[in-house]
Short mmCIF file of C-alpha atoms and ligand atoms in Angstrom, two decimals:
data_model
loop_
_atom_site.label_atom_id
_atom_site.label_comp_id
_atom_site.label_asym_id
_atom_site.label_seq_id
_atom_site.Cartn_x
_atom_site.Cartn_y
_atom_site.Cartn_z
CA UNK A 1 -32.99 -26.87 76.84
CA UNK A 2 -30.85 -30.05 76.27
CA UNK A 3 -28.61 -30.52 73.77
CA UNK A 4 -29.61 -32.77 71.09
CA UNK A 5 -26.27 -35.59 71.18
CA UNK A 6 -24.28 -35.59 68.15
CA UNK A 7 -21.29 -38.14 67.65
CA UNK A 8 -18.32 -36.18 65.68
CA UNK A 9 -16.12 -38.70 63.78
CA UNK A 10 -12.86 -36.67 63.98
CA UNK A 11 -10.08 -38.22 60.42
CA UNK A 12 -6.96 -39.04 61.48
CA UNK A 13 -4.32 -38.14 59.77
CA UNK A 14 -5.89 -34.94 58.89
CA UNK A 15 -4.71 -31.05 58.01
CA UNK A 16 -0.68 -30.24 57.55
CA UNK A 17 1.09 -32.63 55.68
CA UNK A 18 5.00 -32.45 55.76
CA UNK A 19 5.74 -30.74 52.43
CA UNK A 20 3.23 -27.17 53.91
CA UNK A 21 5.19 -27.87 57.54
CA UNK A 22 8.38 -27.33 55.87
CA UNK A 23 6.82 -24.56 53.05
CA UNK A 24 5.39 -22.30 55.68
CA UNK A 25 8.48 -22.45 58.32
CA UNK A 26 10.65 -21.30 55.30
CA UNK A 27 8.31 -18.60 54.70
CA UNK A 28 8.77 -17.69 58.55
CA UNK A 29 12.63 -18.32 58.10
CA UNK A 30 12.51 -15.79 55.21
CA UNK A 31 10.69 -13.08 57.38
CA UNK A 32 13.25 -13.80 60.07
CA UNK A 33 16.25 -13.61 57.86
CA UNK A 34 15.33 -10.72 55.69
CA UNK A 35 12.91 -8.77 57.39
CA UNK A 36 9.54 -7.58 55.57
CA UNK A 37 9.02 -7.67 52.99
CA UNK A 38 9.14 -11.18 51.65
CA UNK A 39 7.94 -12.33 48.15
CA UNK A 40 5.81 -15.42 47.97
CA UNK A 41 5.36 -16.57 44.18
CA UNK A 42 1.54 -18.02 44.89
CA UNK A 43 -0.03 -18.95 47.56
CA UNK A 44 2.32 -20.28 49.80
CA UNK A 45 -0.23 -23.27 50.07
CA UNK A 46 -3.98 -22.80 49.49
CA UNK A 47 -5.51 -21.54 52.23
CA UNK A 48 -6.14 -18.07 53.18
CA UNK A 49 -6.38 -18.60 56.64
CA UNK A 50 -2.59 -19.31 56.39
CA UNK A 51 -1.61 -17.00 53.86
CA UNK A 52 -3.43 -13.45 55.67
CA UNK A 53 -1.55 -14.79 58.90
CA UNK A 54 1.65 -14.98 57.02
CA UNK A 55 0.47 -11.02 55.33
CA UNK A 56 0.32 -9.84 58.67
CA UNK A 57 3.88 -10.98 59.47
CA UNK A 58 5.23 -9.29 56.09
CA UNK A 59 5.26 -11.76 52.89
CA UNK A 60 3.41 -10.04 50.28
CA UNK A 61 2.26 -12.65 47.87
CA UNK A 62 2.32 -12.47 43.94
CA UNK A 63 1.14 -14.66 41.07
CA UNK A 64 3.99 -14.13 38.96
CA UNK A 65 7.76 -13.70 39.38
CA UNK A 66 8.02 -9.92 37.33
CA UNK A 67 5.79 -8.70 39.84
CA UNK A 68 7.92 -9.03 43.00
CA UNK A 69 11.11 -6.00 42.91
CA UNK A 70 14.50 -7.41 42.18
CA UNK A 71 15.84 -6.29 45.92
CA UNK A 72 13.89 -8.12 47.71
CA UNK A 73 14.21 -12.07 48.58
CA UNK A 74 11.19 -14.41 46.60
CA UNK A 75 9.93 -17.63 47.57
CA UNK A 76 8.02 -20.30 44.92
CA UNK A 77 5.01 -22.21 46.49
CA UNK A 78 5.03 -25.72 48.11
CA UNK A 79 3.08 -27.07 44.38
CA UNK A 80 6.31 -25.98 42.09
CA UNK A 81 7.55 -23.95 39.54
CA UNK A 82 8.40 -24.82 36.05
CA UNK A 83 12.01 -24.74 35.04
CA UNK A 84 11.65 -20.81 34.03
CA UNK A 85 10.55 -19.42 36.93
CA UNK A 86 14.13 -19.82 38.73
CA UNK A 87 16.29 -19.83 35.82
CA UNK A 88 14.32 -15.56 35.43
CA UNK A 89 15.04 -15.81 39.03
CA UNK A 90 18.61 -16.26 38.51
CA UNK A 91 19.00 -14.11 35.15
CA UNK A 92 17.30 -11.39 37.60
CA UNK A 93 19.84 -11.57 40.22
CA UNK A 94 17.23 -12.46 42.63
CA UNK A 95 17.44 -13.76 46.33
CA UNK A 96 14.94 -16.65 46.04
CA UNK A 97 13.71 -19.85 48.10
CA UNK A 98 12.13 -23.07 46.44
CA UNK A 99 9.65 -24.42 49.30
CA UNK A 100 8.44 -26.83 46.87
CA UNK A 101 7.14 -30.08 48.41
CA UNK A 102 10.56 -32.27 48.35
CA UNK A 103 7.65 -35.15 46.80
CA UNK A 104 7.15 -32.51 44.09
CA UNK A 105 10.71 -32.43 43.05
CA UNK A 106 10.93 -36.04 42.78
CA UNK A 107 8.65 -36.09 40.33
CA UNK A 108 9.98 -33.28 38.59
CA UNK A 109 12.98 -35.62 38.75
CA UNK A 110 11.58 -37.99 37.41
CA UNK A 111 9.85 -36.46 34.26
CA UNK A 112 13.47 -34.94 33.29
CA UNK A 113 14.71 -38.19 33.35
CA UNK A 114 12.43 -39.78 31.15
CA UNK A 115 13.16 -37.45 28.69
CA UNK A 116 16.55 -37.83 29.18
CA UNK A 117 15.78 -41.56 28.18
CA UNK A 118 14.25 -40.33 25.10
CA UNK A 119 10.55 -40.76 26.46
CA UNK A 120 7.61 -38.67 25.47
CA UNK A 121 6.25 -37.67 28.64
CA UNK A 122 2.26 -37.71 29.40
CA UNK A 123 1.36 -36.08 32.68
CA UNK A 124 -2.16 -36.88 34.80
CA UNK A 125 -3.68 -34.22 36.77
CA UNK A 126 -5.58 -31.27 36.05
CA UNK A 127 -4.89 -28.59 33.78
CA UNK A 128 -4.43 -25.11 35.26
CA UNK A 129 -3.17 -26.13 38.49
CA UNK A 130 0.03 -24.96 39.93
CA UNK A 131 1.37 -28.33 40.18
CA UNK A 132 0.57 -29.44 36.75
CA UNK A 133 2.23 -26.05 35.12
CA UNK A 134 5.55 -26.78 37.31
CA UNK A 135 5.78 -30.17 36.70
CA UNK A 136 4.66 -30.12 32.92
CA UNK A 137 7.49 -26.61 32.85
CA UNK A 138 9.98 -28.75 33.50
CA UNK A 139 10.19 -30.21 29.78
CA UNK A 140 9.86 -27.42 27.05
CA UNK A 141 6.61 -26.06 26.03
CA UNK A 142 4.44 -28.42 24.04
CA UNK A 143 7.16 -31.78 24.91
CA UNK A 144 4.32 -33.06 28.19
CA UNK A 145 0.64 -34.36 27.10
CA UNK A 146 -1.94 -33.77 29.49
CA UNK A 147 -4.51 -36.36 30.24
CA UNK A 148 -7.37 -35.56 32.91
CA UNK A 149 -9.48 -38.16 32.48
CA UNK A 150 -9.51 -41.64 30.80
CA UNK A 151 -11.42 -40.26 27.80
CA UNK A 152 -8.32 -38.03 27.32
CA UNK A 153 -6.82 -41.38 26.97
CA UNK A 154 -8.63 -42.47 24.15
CA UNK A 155 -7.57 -39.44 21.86
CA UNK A 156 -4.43 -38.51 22.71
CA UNK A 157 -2.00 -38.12 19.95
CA UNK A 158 1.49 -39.67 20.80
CA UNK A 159 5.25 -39.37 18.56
CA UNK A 160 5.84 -43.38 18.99
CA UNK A 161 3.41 -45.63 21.36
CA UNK A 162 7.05 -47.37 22.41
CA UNK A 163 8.46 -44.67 23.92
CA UNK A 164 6.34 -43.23 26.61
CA UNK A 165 6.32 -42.59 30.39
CA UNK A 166 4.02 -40.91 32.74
CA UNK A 167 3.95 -38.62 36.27
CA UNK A 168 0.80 -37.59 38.27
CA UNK A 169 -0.37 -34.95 40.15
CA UNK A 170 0.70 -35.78 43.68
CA UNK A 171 -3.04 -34.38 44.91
CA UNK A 172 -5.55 -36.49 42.52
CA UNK A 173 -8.38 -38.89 43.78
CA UNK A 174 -6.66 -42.17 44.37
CA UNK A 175 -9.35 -44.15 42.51
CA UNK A 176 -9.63 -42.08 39.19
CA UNK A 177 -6.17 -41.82 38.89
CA UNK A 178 -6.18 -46.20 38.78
CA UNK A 179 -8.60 -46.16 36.09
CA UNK A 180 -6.09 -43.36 34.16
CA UNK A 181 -3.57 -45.73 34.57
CA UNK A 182 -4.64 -48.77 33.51
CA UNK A 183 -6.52 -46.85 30.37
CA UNK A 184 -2.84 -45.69 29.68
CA UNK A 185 -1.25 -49.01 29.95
CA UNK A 186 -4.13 -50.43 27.39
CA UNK A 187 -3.37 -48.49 25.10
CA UNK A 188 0.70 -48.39 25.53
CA UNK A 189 1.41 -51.64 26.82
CA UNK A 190 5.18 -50.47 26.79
CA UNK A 191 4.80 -46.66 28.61
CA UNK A 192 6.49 -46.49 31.64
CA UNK A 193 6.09 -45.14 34.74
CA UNK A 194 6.16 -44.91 38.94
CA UNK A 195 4.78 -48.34 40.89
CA UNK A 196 1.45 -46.99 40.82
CA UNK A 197 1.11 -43.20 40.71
CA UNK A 198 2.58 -39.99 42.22
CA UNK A 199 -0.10 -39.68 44.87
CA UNK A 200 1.51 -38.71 47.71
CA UNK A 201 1.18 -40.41 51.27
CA UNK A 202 -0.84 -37.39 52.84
CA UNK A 203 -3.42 -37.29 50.30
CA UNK A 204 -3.36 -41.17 50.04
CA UNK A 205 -3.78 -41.46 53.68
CA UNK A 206 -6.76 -38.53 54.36
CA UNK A 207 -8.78 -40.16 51.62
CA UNK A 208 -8.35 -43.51 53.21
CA UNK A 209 -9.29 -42.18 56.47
CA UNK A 210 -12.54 -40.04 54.39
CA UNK A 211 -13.41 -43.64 52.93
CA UNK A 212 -13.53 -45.06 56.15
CA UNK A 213 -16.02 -42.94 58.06
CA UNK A 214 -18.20 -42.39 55.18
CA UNK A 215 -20.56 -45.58 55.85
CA UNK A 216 -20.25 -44.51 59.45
CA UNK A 217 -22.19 -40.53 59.61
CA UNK A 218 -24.67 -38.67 57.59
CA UNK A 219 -22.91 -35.77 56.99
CA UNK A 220 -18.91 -35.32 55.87
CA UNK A 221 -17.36 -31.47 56.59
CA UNK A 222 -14.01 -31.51 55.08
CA UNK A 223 -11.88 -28.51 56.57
CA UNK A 224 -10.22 -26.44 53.10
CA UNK A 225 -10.42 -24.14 51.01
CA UNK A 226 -11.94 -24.23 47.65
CA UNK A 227 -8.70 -23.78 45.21
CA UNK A 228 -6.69 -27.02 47.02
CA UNK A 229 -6.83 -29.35 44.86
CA UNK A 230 -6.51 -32.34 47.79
CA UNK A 231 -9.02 -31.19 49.60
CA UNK A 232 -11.96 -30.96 46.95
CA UNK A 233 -10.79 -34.68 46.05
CA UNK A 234 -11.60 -35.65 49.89
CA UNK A 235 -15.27 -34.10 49.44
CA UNK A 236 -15.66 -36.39 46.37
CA UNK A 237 -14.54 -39.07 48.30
CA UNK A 238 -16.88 -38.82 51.10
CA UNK A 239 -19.90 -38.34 48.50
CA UNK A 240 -18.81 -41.18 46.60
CA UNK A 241 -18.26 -43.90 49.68
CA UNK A 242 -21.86 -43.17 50.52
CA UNK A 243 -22.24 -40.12 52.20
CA UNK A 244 -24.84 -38.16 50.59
CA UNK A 245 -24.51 -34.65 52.27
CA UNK A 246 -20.47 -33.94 51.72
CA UNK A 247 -18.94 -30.16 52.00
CA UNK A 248 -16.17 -28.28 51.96
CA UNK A 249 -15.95 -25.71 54.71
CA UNK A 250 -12.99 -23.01 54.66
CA UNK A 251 -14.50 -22.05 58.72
CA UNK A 252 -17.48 -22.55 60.86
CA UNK A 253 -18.47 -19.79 59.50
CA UNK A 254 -19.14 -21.47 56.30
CA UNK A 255 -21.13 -24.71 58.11
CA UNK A 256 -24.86 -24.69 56.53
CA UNK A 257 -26.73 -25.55 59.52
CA UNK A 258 -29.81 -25.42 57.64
CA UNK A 259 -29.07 -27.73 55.30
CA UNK A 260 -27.35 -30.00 57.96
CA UNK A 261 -30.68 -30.73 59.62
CA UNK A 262 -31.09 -32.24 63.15
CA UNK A 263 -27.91 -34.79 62.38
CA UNK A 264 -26.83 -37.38 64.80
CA UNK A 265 -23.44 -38.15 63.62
CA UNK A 266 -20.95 -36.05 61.41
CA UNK A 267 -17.63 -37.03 60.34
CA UNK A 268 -14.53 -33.81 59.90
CA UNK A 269 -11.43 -33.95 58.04
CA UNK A 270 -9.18 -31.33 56.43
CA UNK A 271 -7.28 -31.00 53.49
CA UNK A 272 -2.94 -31.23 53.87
CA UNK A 273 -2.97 -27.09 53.76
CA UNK A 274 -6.02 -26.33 56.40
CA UNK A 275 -4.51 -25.55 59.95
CA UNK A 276 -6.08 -27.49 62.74
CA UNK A 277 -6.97 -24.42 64.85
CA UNK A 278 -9.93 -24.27 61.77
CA UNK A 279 -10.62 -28.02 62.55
CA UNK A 280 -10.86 -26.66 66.43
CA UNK A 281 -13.40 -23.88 65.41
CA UNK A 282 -15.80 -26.12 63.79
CA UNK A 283 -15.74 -28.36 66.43
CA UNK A 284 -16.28 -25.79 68.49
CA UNK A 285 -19.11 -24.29 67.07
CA UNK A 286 -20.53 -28.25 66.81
CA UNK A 287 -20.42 -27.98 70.94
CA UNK A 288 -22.42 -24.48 70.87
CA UNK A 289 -24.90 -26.90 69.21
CA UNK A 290 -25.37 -30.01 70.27
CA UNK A 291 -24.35 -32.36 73.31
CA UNK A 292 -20.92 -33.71 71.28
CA UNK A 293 -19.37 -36.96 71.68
CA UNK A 294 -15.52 -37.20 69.55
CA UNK A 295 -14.81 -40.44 68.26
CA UNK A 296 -11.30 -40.36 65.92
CA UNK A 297 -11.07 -42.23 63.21
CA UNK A 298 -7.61 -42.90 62.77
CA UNK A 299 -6.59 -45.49 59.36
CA UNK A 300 -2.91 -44.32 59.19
CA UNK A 301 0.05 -42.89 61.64
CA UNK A 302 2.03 -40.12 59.68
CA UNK A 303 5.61 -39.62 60.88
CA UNK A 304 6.94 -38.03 57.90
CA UNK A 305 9.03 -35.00 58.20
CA UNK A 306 10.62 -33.00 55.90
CA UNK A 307 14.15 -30.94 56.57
CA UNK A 308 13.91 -27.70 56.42
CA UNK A 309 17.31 -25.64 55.24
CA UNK A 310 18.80 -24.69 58.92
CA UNK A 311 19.79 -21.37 57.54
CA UNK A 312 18.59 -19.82 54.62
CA UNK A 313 22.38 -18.76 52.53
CA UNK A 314 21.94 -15.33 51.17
CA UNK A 315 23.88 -14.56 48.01
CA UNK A 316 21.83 -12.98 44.28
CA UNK A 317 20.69 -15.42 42.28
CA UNK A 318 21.56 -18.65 44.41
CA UNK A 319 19.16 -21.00 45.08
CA UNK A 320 19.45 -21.17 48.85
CA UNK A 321 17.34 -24.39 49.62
C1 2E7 B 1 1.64 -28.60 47.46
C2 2E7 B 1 1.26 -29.70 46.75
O1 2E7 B 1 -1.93 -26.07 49.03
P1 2E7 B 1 -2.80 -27.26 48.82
O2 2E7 B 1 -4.22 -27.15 49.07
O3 2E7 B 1 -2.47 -27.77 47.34
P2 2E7 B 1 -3.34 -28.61 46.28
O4 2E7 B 1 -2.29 -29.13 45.34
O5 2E7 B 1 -4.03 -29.69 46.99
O6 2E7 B 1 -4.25 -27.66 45.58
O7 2E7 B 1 -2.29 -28.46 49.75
C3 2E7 B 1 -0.97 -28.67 50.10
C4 2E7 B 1 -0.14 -29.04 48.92
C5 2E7 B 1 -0.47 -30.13 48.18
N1 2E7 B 1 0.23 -30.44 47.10
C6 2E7 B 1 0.91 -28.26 48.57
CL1 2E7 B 1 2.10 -30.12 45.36
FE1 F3S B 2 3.77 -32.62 49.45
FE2 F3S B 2 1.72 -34.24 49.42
FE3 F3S B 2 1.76 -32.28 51.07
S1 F3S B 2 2.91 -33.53 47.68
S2 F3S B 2 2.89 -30.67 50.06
S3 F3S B 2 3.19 -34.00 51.05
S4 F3S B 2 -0.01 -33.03 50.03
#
């Protein structure tokens, strides 16, 4: 039997952005360096695909810092840590490695600066995520407000409307995250903050490229795994530019045939932490399918880089990035 055609509209940019590049080779560097085992505070980036390949090579991952031993070397997650996590680090006379994304620090710059200014700092992303606790742990407890959504807006409950700034989330939808802002500068016509928003090129650029094909296929597959943060915004982007059937896939494995039906046109993207040899596999198991034409949809070239430390310095409780 013939295979039914089927057009796959293929994002580009898509997958690894430069800040889990750089986070993963210093993982490798680590393993290299030190031998196994390696510490990784959090996922190294969210995906599990990349994290059990990085297991296999030695880095044992932890959530929190007093569960790695004091002997061995420990390495903090591309999203950040808040200021206590290497200042324990330090009192510990730990080996340890900040891979967090050098976008990330900025705006952990950023918000110490403001408060240097004598700002009260309100922060826009989403609570419990490991980017909002390190950039929020940069100030002391209680001294960032968190605002998810413009109705958080409405009540929050400020020292002096005249002296405010903001940060973001570098991960959040591009489109919410405007209406945030401008809610925020309605009601504190004075609060300061970046140009726009934190939103970082990658996920700026792979919701673009999401927007694009959504008019264009009947079904969006976005490559990711369900804890990144980037990627569940590019599934609500798909859903909300008009595609009506819009999923996040960690594999093939995960791809709902069923519910796909007898499609003629699909469009695949992938979050900034999903490898592309997972992008390969569902194409792949498209082609066991159906008679596949690839047609890439590219809105943005990406030739960002980010250095990565050309030799990790060993010495206790240095910083060695
Ligand atoms: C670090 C930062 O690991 P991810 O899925 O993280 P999110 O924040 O999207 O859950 O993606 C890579 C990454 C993105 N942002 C890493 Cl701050
Ligand atoms: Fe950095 Fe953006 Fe990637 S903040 S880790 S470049 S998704």
């Amino acid at each position: 039997m013939p295979k039914p055609p089927l057009t796959l509209h293929l994002a580009a940019p898509r997958g690894f952005c430069a800040g889990v590049d750089r986070a993963i080779k210093i993982v490798e560097m680590a393993l290299e360096k030190w031998g196994a085992p390696v510490y990784v505070r959090h996922e190294i980036v969210h995906n599990k695909y990349v994290v059990d390949g990085l297991r296999a090579k030695g880095a044992v991952f932890v959530e929190e810092l007093d569960e790695a031993p004091t002997d061995r070397p420990v390495i903090f997650s591309a999203h950040g840590v808040p200021k206590s996590v290497p200042a324990e680090a330090s009192r510990r006379e730990m080996v340890f490695v900040d891979a967090t994304c050098p976008l990330v620090s900025k705006v952990h710059i950023e918000a110490q600066r403001h408060a240097d200014n004598g700002l009260q700092m309100i922060m826009i992303g989403h609570a419990g995520h490991p980017e909002t606790i390190g950039t929020m742990g940069q100030l002391p407890d209680g001294e960032v407000l968190l605002v998810e959504t413009v109705d958080d807006v409405a009540t929050v409950q400020v020292r002096d409307p005249s002296k405010l700034a903001y940060v973001t989330q570098t991960t959040l939808s591009v489109d919410d995250t405007a209406g945030i802002v401008a809610a925020l500068h309605d009601r504190f016509p004075q609060i300061v903050g970046p140009h726009k928003e934190d939103i970082c090129y990658a996920t700026t650029n792979r919701q673009a490229s999401v927007k694009a094909m959504a008019p264009e296929v009947e079904a969006i597959l976005v490559v990711g795994a369900p804890n990144s943060s980037n990627s569940r915004r590019l599934v609500e982007v798909g859903a909300r530019a008009g595609c009506s059937y819009s999923q996040l896939v960690q594999r093939a494995g995960d791809i709902d045939w069923r519910a796909l039906g007898p499609v003629k046109s699909v469009g695949i993207t992938a979050g900034a932490s999903a490898p592309e040899t997972l992008v390969e596999e569902v194409i792949d198991a498209f082609r066991d399918r159906f008679d596949v034409t690839v047609k890439v949809v590219e809105t943005a070239v990406e030739n960002v880089e980010f250095k990565v430390p050309r030799v990790l310095r060993q010495g206790a409780g240095e910083p060695v990035t």
